[in-house]
PDB file of C-alpha atoms and ligand atoms in Angstrom:
ATOM      1  CA  UNK A 747      73.863  65.008 174.911  1.00 92.00           C
ATOM      2  CA  UNK A 748      73.529  63.141 171.593  1.00 97.00           C
ATOM      3  CA  UNK A 749      70.131  62.656 170.034  1.00 97.00           C
ATOM      4  CA  UNK A 750      69.198  60.993 166.757  1.00 97.00           C
ATOM      5  CA  UNK A 751      65.651  61.149 165.398  1.00 98.00           C
ATOM      6  CA  UNK A 752      64.454  59.026 162.503  1.00 98.00           C
ATOM      7  CA  UNK A 753      67.912  58.670 161.005  1.00 98.00           C
ATOM      8  CA  UNK A 754      67.909  57.044 157.576  1.00 98.00           C
ATOM      9  CA  UNK A 755      70.796  56.569 155.212  1.00 98.00           C
ATOM     10  CA  UNK A 756      70.857  55.097 151.732  1.00 97.00           C
ATOM     11  CA  UNK A 757      73.748  54.520 149.394  1.00 96.00           C
ATOM     12  CA  UNK A 758      72.069  54.324 145.977  1.00 94.00           C
ATOM     13  CA  UNK A 759      69.424  51.616 146.247  1.00 94.00           C
ATOM     14  CA  UNK A 760      70.866  50.222 149.466  1.00 95.00           C
ATOM     15  CA  UNK A 761      69.070  51.441 152.577  1.00 96.00           C
ATOM     16  CA  UNK A 762      71.668  51.013 155.321  1.00 97.00           C
ATOM     17  CA  UNK A 763      69.885  52.843 158.165  1.00 98.00           C
ATOM     18  CA  UNK A 764      66.133  52.462 158.267  1.00 97.00           C
ATOM     19  CA  UNK A 765      65.003  54.884 160.956  1.00 97.00           C
ATOM     20  CA  UNK A 766      67.146  55.111 164.073  1.00 97.00           C
ATOM     21  CA  UNK A 767      66.048  56.933 167.224  1.00 97.00           C
ATOM     22  CA  UNK A 768      68.429  57.169 170.125  1.00 96.00           C
ATOM     23  CA  UNK A 769      69.450  59.402 173.007  1.00 97.00           C
ATOM     24  CA  UNK A 770      72.775  59.316 174.780  1.00 97.00           C
ATOM     25  CA  UNK A 771      73.166  61.151 178.059  1.00 96.00           C
ATOM     26  CA  UNK A 772      76.090  63.183 179.373  1.00 95.00           C
ATOM     27  CA  UNK A 773      78.842  61.173 181.086  1.00 95.00           C
ATOM     28  CA  UNK A 774      77.366  57.987 179.663  1.00 96.00           C
ATOM     29  CA  UNK A 775      79.372  55.252 177.936  1.00 96.00           C
ATOM     30  CA  UNK A 776      77.199  53.602 175.308  1.00 96.00           C
ATOM     31  CA  UNK A 777      78.363  50.669 173.203  1.00 96.00           C
ATOM     32  CA  UNK A 778      76.803  49.904 169.838  1.00 96.00           C
ATOM     33  CA  UNK A 779      76.958  46.215 168.983  1.00 94.00           C
ATOM     34  CA  UNK A 780      75.898  44.232 165.949  1.00 92.00           C
ATOM     35  CA  UNK A 781      77.101  41.988 163.159  1.00 90.00           C
ATOM     36  CA  UNK A 782      79.357  43.262 160.423  1.00 91.00           C
ATOM     37  CA  UNK A 783      77.267  45.167 157.883  1.00 93.00           C
ATOM     38  CA  UNK A 784      74.538  46.101 160.386  1.00 94.00           C
ATOM     39  CA  UNK A 785      75.201  49.804 159.815  1.00 96.00           C
ATOM     40  CA  UNK A 786      77.179  50.625 162.983  1.00 96.00           C
ATOM     41  CA  UNK A 787      79.938  52.620 161.322  1.00 96.00           C
ATOM     42  CA  UNK A 788      77.438  54.470 159.145  1.00 97.00           C
ATOM     43  CA  UNK A 789      75.435  55.446 162.230  1.00 97.00           C
ATOM     44  CA  UNK A 790      78.527  56.536 164.161  1.00 97.00           C
ATOM     45  CA  UNK A 791      79.732  58.681 161.259  1.00 96.00           C
ATOM     46  CA  UNK A 792      76.348  60.376 161.028  1.00 97.00           C
ATOM     47  CA  UNK A 793      76.105  60.966 164.792  1.00 97.00           C
ATOM     48  CA  UNK A 794      79.675  62.268 164.683  1.00 95.00           C
ATOM     49  CA  UNK A 795      78.944  64.702 161.807  1.00 95.00           C
ATOM     50  CA  UNK A 796      81.399  62.992 159.455  1.00 94.00           C
ATOM     51  CA  UNK A 797      78.522  61.999 157.172  1.00 95.00           C
ATOM     52  CA  UNK A 798      75.020  63.346 156.596  1.00 95.00           C
ATOM     53  CA  UNK A 799      71.792  61.375 156.992  1.00 96.00           C
ATOM     54  CA  UNK A 800      69.473  60.907 153.990  1.00 97.00           C
ATOM     55  CA  UNK A 801      66.635  61.745 156.407  1.00 97.00           C
ATOM     56  CA  UNK A 802      66.304  62.503 160.083  1.00 97.00           C
ATOM     57  CA  UNK A 803      67.873  64.787 162.660  1.00 97.00           C
ATOM     58  CA  UNK A 804      70.998  64.767 164.802  1.00 98.00           C
ATOM     59  CA  UNK A 805      71.455  66.991 167.852  1.00 98.00           C
ATOM     60  CA  UNK A 806      74.614  67.321 169.888  1.00 97.00           C
ATOM     61  CA  UNK A 807      74.122  69.212 173.108  1.00 96.00           C
ATOM     62  CA  UNK A 808      71.093  70.868 171.513  1.00 95.00           C
ATOM     63  CA  UNK A 809      72.805  71.927 168.273  1.00 96.00           C
ATOM     64  CA  UNK A 810      71.017  70.656 165.154  1.00 96.00           C
ATOM     65  CA  UNK A 811      74.121  69.473 163.336  1.00 95.00           C
ATOM     66  CA  UNK A 812      72.149  68.267 160.296  1.00 91.00           C
ATOM     67  CA  UNK A 813      71.396  71.955 159.626  1.00 93.00           C
ATOM     68  CA  UNK A 814      74.995  73.223 159.690  1.00 95.00           C
ATOM     69  CA  UNK A 815      76.866  73.974 156.469  1.00 94.00           C
ATOM     70  CA  UNK A 816      80.273  72.426 155.800  1.00 94.00           C
ATOM     71  CA  UNK A 817      82.395  75.151 157.404  1.00 95.00           C
ATOM     72  CA  UNK A 818      80.136  75.433 160.460  1.00 95.00           C
ATOM     73  CA  UNK A 819      80.281  71.660 160.746  1.00 95.00           C
ATOM     74  CA  UNK A 820      84.075  71.575 160.526  1.00 94.00           C
ATOM     75  CA  UNK A 821      84.296  74.130 163.330  1.00 94.00           C
ATOM     76  CA  UNK A 822      81.739  72.367 165.472  1.00 95.00           C
ATOM     77  CA  UNK A 823      83.543  69.053 164.974  1.00 95.00           C
ATOM     78  CA  UNK A 824      86.937  70.510 165.886  1.00 95.00           C
ATOM     79  CA  UNK A 825      85.602  72.194 169.022  1.00 95.00           C
ATOM     80  CA  UNK A 826      83.124  69.671 170.337  1.00 96.00           C
ATOM     81  CA  UNK A 827      83.701  66.167 168.969  1.00 97.00           C
ATOM     82  CA  UNK A 828      86.524  63.699 169.503  1.00 96.00           C
ATOM     83  CA  UNK A 829      87.157  60.618 167.386  1.00 96.00           C
ATOM     84  CA  UNK A 830      89.071  57.405 168.009  1.00 95.00           C
ATOM     85  CA  UNK A 831      89.364  54.934 165.137  1.00 90.00           C
ATOM     86  CA  UNK A 832      90.458  51.312 164.935  1.00 86.00           C
ATOM     87  CA  UNK A 833      93.726  52.236 163.255  1.00 84.00           C
ATOM     88  CA  UNK A 834      94.666  55.251 165.406  1.00 81.00           C
ATOM     89  CA  UNK A 835      95.238  57.447 162.290  1.00 90.00           C
ATOM     90  CA  UNK A 836      98.137  59.333 163.838  1.00 95.00           C
ATOM     91  CA  UNK A 837     100.299  61.299 161.414  1.00 96.00           C
ATOM     92  CA  UNK A 838     103.516  59.302 161.023  1.00 96.00           C
ATOM     93  CA  UNK A 839     105.896  62.251 160.600  1.00 97.00           C
ATOM     94  CA  UNK A 840     104.774  63.938 163.841  1.00 97.00           C
ATOM     95  CA  UNK A 841     105.627  63.034 167.447  1.00 98.00           C
ATOM     96  CA  UNK A 842     103.054  61.869 169.987  1.00 98.00           C
ATOM     97  CA  UNK A 843     103.010  65.372 171.459  1.00 98.00           C
ATOM     98  CA  UNK A 844     102.533  67.047 168.066  1.00 98.00           C
ATOM     99  CA  UNK A 845      99.796  64.614 167.022  1.00 98.00           C
ATOM    100  CA  UNK A 846      97.952  65.363 170.232  1.00 97.00           C
ATOM    101  CA  UNK A 847      98.393  69.138 169.832  1.00 97.00           C
ATOM    102  CA  UNK A 848      97.071  69.356 166.268  1.00 97.00           C
ATOM    103  CA  UNK A 849      93.330  69.719 166.973  1.00 96.00           C
ATOM    104  CA  UNK A 850      94.114  72.443 169.536  1.00 97.00           C
ATOM    105  CA  UNK A 851      96.278  74.359 167.044  1.00 97.00           C
ATOM    106  CA  UNK A 852      93.638  73.973 164.336  1.00 95.00           C
ATOM    107  CA  UNK A 853      91.104  75.333 166.841  1.00 95.00           C
ATOM    108  CA  UNK A 854      93.216  78.456 167.376  1.00 96.00           C
ATOM    109  CA  UNK A 855      95.102  77.649 170.590  1.00 96.00           C
ATOM    110  CA  UNK A 856      98.501  79.225 171.156  1.00 97.00           C
ATOM    111  CA  UNK A 857     101.440  76.863 170.671  1.00 97.00           C
ATOM    112  CA  UNK A 858     102.488  77.001 174.316  1.00 97.00           C
ATOM    113  CA  UNK A 859      98.972  76.439 175.605  1.00 97.00           C
ATOM    114  CA  UNK A 860      98.538  73.453 173.244  1.00 97.00           C
ATOM    115  CA  UNK A 861     101.909  72.018 174.293  1.00 98.00           C
ATOM    116  CA  UNK A 862     101.011  72.257 177.962  1.00 97.00           C
ATOM    117  CA  UNK A 863      97.578  70.730 177.533  1.00 96.00           C
ATOM    118  CA  UNK A 864      98.856  67.892 175.326  1.00 97.00           C
ATOM    119  CA  UNK A 865     101.701  67.111 177.744  1.00 97.00           C
ATOM    120  CA  UNK A 866      99.273  67.043 180.663  1.00 95.00           C
ATOM    121  CA  UNK A 867      96.872  64.724 178.864  1.00 94.00           C
ATOM    122  CA  UNK A 868      99.606  62.389 177.667  1.00 96.00           C
ATOM    123  CA  UNK A 869     100.955  62.254 181.223  1.00 95.00           C
ATOM    124  CA  UNK A 870      97.482  61.427 182.528  1.00 92.00           C
ATOM    125  CA  UNK A 871      97.386  58.573 180.007  1.00 92.00           C
ATOM    126  CA  UNK A 872     100.770  57.299 181.214  1.00 93.00           C
ATOM    127  CA  UNK A 873     102.754  58.518 178.211  1.00 96.00           C
ATOM    128  CA  UNK A 874     104.966  61.277 179.626  1.00 95.00           C
ATOM    129  CA  UNK A 875     108.053  59.253 178.622  1.00 96.00           C
ATOM    130  CA  UNK A 876     106.818  59.028 175.021  1.00 97.00           C
ATOM    131  CA  UNK A 877     106.168  62.680 174.105  1.00 97.00           C
ATOM    132  CA  UNK A 878     108.919  62.905 171.494  1.00 97.00           C
ATOM    133  CA  UNK A 879     108.339  59.469 169.962  1.00 98.00           C
ATOM    134  CA  UNK A 880     106.833  59.074 166.515  1.00 97.00           C
ATOM    135  CA  UNK A 881     103.984  56.585 165.988  1.00 97.00           C
ATOM    136  CA  UNK A 882     106.369  54.004 164.476  1.00 96.00           C
ATOM    137  CA  UNK A 883     108.274  54.002 167.786  1.00 97.00           C
ATOM    138  CA  UNK A 884     105.188  53.306 169.895  1.00 96.00           C
ATOM    139  CA  UNK A 885     103.383  50.054 170.741  1.00 94.00           C
ATOM    140  CA  UNK A 886      99.810  49.477 169.556  1.00 92.00           C
ATOM    141  CA  UNK A 887      98.393  50.312 172.981  1.00 92.00           C
ATOM    142  CA  UNK A 888     100.506  53.458 173.233  1.00 95.00           C
ATOM    143  CA  UNK A 889      99.440  54.645 169.783  1.00 95.00           C
ATOM    144  CA  UNK A 890      95.810  54.197 170.719  1.00 93.00           C
ATOM    145  CA  UNK A 891      96.311  56.164 173.945  1.00 94.00           C
ATOM    146  CA  UNK A 892      97.889  59.001 171.946  1.00 96.00           C
ATOM    147  CA  UNK A 893      94.787  58.890 169.728  1.00 96.00           C
ATOM    148  CA  UNK A 894      92.611  59.137 172.844  1.00 95.00           C
ATOM    149  CA  UNK A 895      94.657  62.111 174.092  1.00 95.00           C
ATOM    150  CA  UNK A 896      94.236  63.775 170.690  1.00 96.00           C
ATOM    151  CA  UNK A 897      90.477  63.171 170.884  1.00 96.00           C
ATOM    152  CA  UNK A 898      90.387  64.794 174.336  1.00 95.00           C
ATOM    153  CA  UNK A 899      92.477  67.878 173.710  1.00 96.00           C
ATOM    154  CA  UNK A 900      89.658  70.316 172.905  1.00 96.00           C
ATOM    155  CA  UNK A 901      87.465  69.107 175.808  1.00 94.00           C
ATOM    156  CA  UNK A 902      84.881  67.557 173.479  1.00 96.00           C
ATOM    157  CA  UNK A 903      81.236  67.120 174.424  1.00 96.00           C
ATOM    158  CA  UNK A 904      81.427  63.531 173.207  1.00 97.00           C
ATOM    159  CA  UNK A 905      83.962  61.035 171.888  1.00 97.00           C
ATOM    160  CA  UNK A 906      82.939  58.657 169.109  1.00 97.00           C
ATOM    161  CA  UNK A 907      85.046  55.517 168.811  1.00 96.00           C
ATOM    162  CA  UNK A 908      84.753  52.942 166.006  1.00 95.00           C
ATOM    163  CA  UNK A 909      86.205  49.558 167.020  1.00 93.00           C
ATOM    164  CA  UNK A 910      88.873  51.344 169.116  1.00 92.00           C
ATOM    165  CA  UNK A 911      90.200  48.090 170.553  1.00 88.00           C
ATOM    166  CA  UNK A 912      89.826  46.093 167.335  1.00 87.00           C
ATOM    167  CA  UNK A 913      93.544  46.135 166.719  1.00 86.00           C
ATOM    168  CA  UNK A 914      94.742  45.567 170.321  1.00 87.00           C
ATOM    169  CA  UNK A 915      95.616  42.455 172.333  1.00 88.00           C
ATOM    170  CA  UNK A 916      93.394  41.527 175.260  1.00 87.00           C
ATOM    171  CA  UNK A 917      95.526  43.271 177.889  1.00 89.00           C
ATOM    172  CA  UNK A 918      95.486  46.527 175.939  1.00 88.00           C
ATOM    173  CA  UNK A 919      91.765  46.118 175.212  1.00 88.00           C
ATOM    174  CA  UNK A 920      91.116  45.894 178.925  1.00 88.00           C
ATOM    175  CA  UNK A 921      93.316  48.915 179.643  1.00 89.00           C
ATOM    176  CA  UNK A 922      91.613  51.013 176.976  1.00 90.00           C
ATOM    177  CA  UNK A 923      88.195  50.330 178.467  1.00 90.00           C
ATOM    178  CA  UNK A 924      89.531  51.102 181.954  1.00 91.00           C
ATOM    179  CA  UNK A 925      90.761  54.373 180.525  1.00 92.00           C
ATOM    180  CA  UNK A 926      87.350  55.257 179.066  1.00 93.00           C
ATOM    181  CA  UNK A 927      85.718  54.509 182.411  1.00 93.00           C
ATOM    182  CA  UNK A 928      88.191  56.678 184.309  1.00 93.00           C
ATOM    183  CA  UNK A 929      87.691  59.538 181.821  1.00 94.00           C
ATOM    184  CA  UNK A 930      83.960  59.300 182.346  1.00 94.00           C
ATOM    185  CA  UNK A 931      84.381  59.315 186.126  1.00 94.00           C
ATOM    186  CA  UNK A 932      86.991  62.043 186.261  1.00 90.00           C
ATOM    187  CA  UNK A 933      85.966  64.378 183.410  1.00 91.00           C
ATOM    188  CA  UNK A 934      82.319  63.335 182.915  1.00 94.00           C
ATOM    189  CA  UNK A 935      83.333  62.372 179.383  1.00 95.00           C
ATOM    190  CA  UNK A 936      80.597  60.928 177.147  1.00 97.00           C
ATOM    191  CA  UNK A 937      81.504  58.019 174.844  1.00 96.00           C
ATOM    192  CA  UNK A 938      79.721  56.319 171.972  1.00 97.00           C
ATOM    193  CA  UNK A 939      81.641  53.202 171.025  1.00 96.00           C
ATOM    194  CA  UNK A 940      81.114  50.737 168.197  1.00 95.00           C
ATOM    195  CA  UNK A 941      82.643  47.448 169.230  1.00 89.00           C
ATOM    196  CA  UNK A 942      82.716  43.689 168.893  1.00 80.00           C
ATOM    197  CA  UNK A 943      84.645  43.501 172.133  1.00 78.00           C
ATOM    198  CA  UNK A 944      82.701  41.980 175.025  1.00 76.00           C
ATOM    199  CA  UNK A 945      85.055  43.567 177.578  1.00 73.00           C
ATOM    200  CA  UNK A 946      84.204  46.989 176.266  1.00 77.00           C
ATOM    201  CA  UNK A 947      80.513  46.238 176.054  1.00 85.00           C
ATOM    202  CA  UNK A 948      80.218  44.780 179.549  1.00 86.00           C
ATOM    203  CA  UNK A 949      81.800  47.810 181.182  1.00 88.00           C
ATOM    204  CA  UNK A 950      79.606  50.257 179.271  1.00 93.00           C
ATOM    205  CA  UNK A 951      76.714  51.960 180.997  1.00 94.00           C
ATOM    206  CA  UNK A 952      74.417  50.779 178.226  1.00 95.00           C
ATOM    207  CA  UNK A 953      74.562  48.693 175.060  1.00 95.00           C
ATOM    208  CA  UNK A 954      72.563  49.250 171.882  1.00 95.00           C
ATOM    209  CA  UNK A 955      72.161  46.344 169.470  1.00 95.00           C
ATOM    210  CA  UNK A 956      71.781  46.927 165.749  1.00 95.00           C
ATOM    211  CA  UNK A 957      70.561  44.590 163.071  1.00 95.00           C
ATOM    212  CA  UNK A 958      69.980  45.397 159.394  1.00 94.00           C
ATOM    213  CA  UNK A 959      69.895  49.133 159.890  1.00 96.00           C
ATOM    214  CA  UNK A 960      67.645  49.162 162.933  1.00 96.00           C
ATOM    215  CA  UNK A 961      68.050  49.153 166.695  1.00 96.00           C
ATOM    216  CA  UNK A 962      66.743  45.873 168.113  1.00 93.00           C
TER     217      UNK A 962
HETATM  218  N1  LIG B1730      80.004  54.699 151.319  1.00 64.96           N
HETATM  219  C1  LIG B1730      79.291  53.594 151.115  1.00 64.96           C
HETATM  220  N2  LIG B1730      78.789  53.301 149.888  1.00 64.96           N
HETATM  221  C2  LIG B1730      78.051  52.205 149.664  1.00 64.96           C
HETATM  222  N3  LIG B1730      77.725  51.296 150.616  1.00 64.96           N
HETATM  223  C3  LIG B1730      78.196  51.518 151.863  1.00 64.96           C
HETATM  224  C4  LIG B1730      79.003  52.671 152.181  1.00 64.96           C
HETATM  225  N4  LIG B1730      79.297  52.626 153.506  1.00 64.96           N
HETATM  226  C5  LIG B1730      78.732  51.497 153.971  1.00 64.96           C
HETATM  227  N5  LIG B1730      78.066  50.833 152.990  1.00 64.96           N
HETATM  228  C6  LIG B1730      77.310  49.584 153.167  1.00 64.96           C
HETATM  229  O1  LIG B1730      76.434  49.783 154.255  1.00 64.96           O
HETATM  230  C7  LIG B1730      76.305  48.590 155.022  1.00 64.96           C
HETATM  231  C8  LIG B1730      76.645  48.892 156.473  1.00 64.96           C
HETATM  232  O2  LIG B1730      77.996  49.237 156.576  1.00 64.96           O
HETATM  233  P1  LIG B1730      78.672  49.700 157.935  1.00 64.96           P
HETATM  234  O3  LIG B1730      77.922  50.849 158.484  1.00 64.96           O
HETATM  235  O4  LIG B1730      80.108  49.879 157.675  1.00 64.96           O
HETATM  236  O5  LIG B1730      78.401  48.428 158.847  1.00 64.96           O
HETATM  237  P2  LIG B1730      79.150  47.923 160.169  1.00 64.96           P
HETATM  238  O6  LIG B1730      80.024  49.023 160.672  1.00 64.96           O
HETATM  239  O7  LIG B1730      78.046  47.562 161.095  1.00 64.96           O
HETATM  240  O8  LIG B1730      79.931  46.713 159.753  1.00 64.96           O
HETATM  241  C9  LIG B1730      77.208  47.563 154.364  1.00 64.96           C
HETATM  242  O9  LIG B1730      76.421  46.772 153.522  1.00 64.96           O
HETATM  243  C10 LIG B1730      78.152  48.418 153.577  1.00 64.96           C
HETATM  244  O10 LIG B1730      78.661  47.726 152.457  1.00 64.96           O
HETATM  245 MG1  LIG B1731      82.035  49.149 161.027  1.00 64.96          MG
END
């Protein structure tokens, strides 16, 4: 589903990724662990097409994303990739429902279709009583679930999550991981998660450890 071959990344003189090979299967939850500065976020951004490698290849479901130009990449990302970040990154002036709908509308869905899909997803995530709330009116756990719903709305091939539970208390951390597991079981959703959180890591199908820009 996701394949990286010989991925290198340098920022000026600093070589942050030194040749990463990895393969992530469909319906697999993989956690990437490692100390701060190991290159986890850089790797996730490259796998997720948000950044380009200095060398190497990235394939998502067979598409060579390192070969796409910017507009092809933007379309591919909107259609096929979901993201969840540590700080949810919801738009403050929009409701939970509208935040969740946005990627569908950007992808060309009709308003009604996007509303229905977003409402369904938010209900599945236990948020049907929060559709009209703005992010400032939601708890941390609720905001992160809205972010997960937003990531899911276009039926992505894979969801990339960078420290998704880094800003949650332990109860909400546990619930978020339970949610990822149920999405894998129910929708065969693939996840690549960067985390420090042992709860998340333990429940993953596989963990990858990084040190100094390499997989160890
Ligand atoms: N845009 C950038 N420009 C320069 N250096 C960067 C940039 N992004 C990350 N780095 C450096 O790359 C290294 C790895 O960073 P990062 O991938 O964020 O690590 P992690 O997520 O494992 O903490 C760090 O030394 C960081 O300072
Ligand atoms: Mg990081």
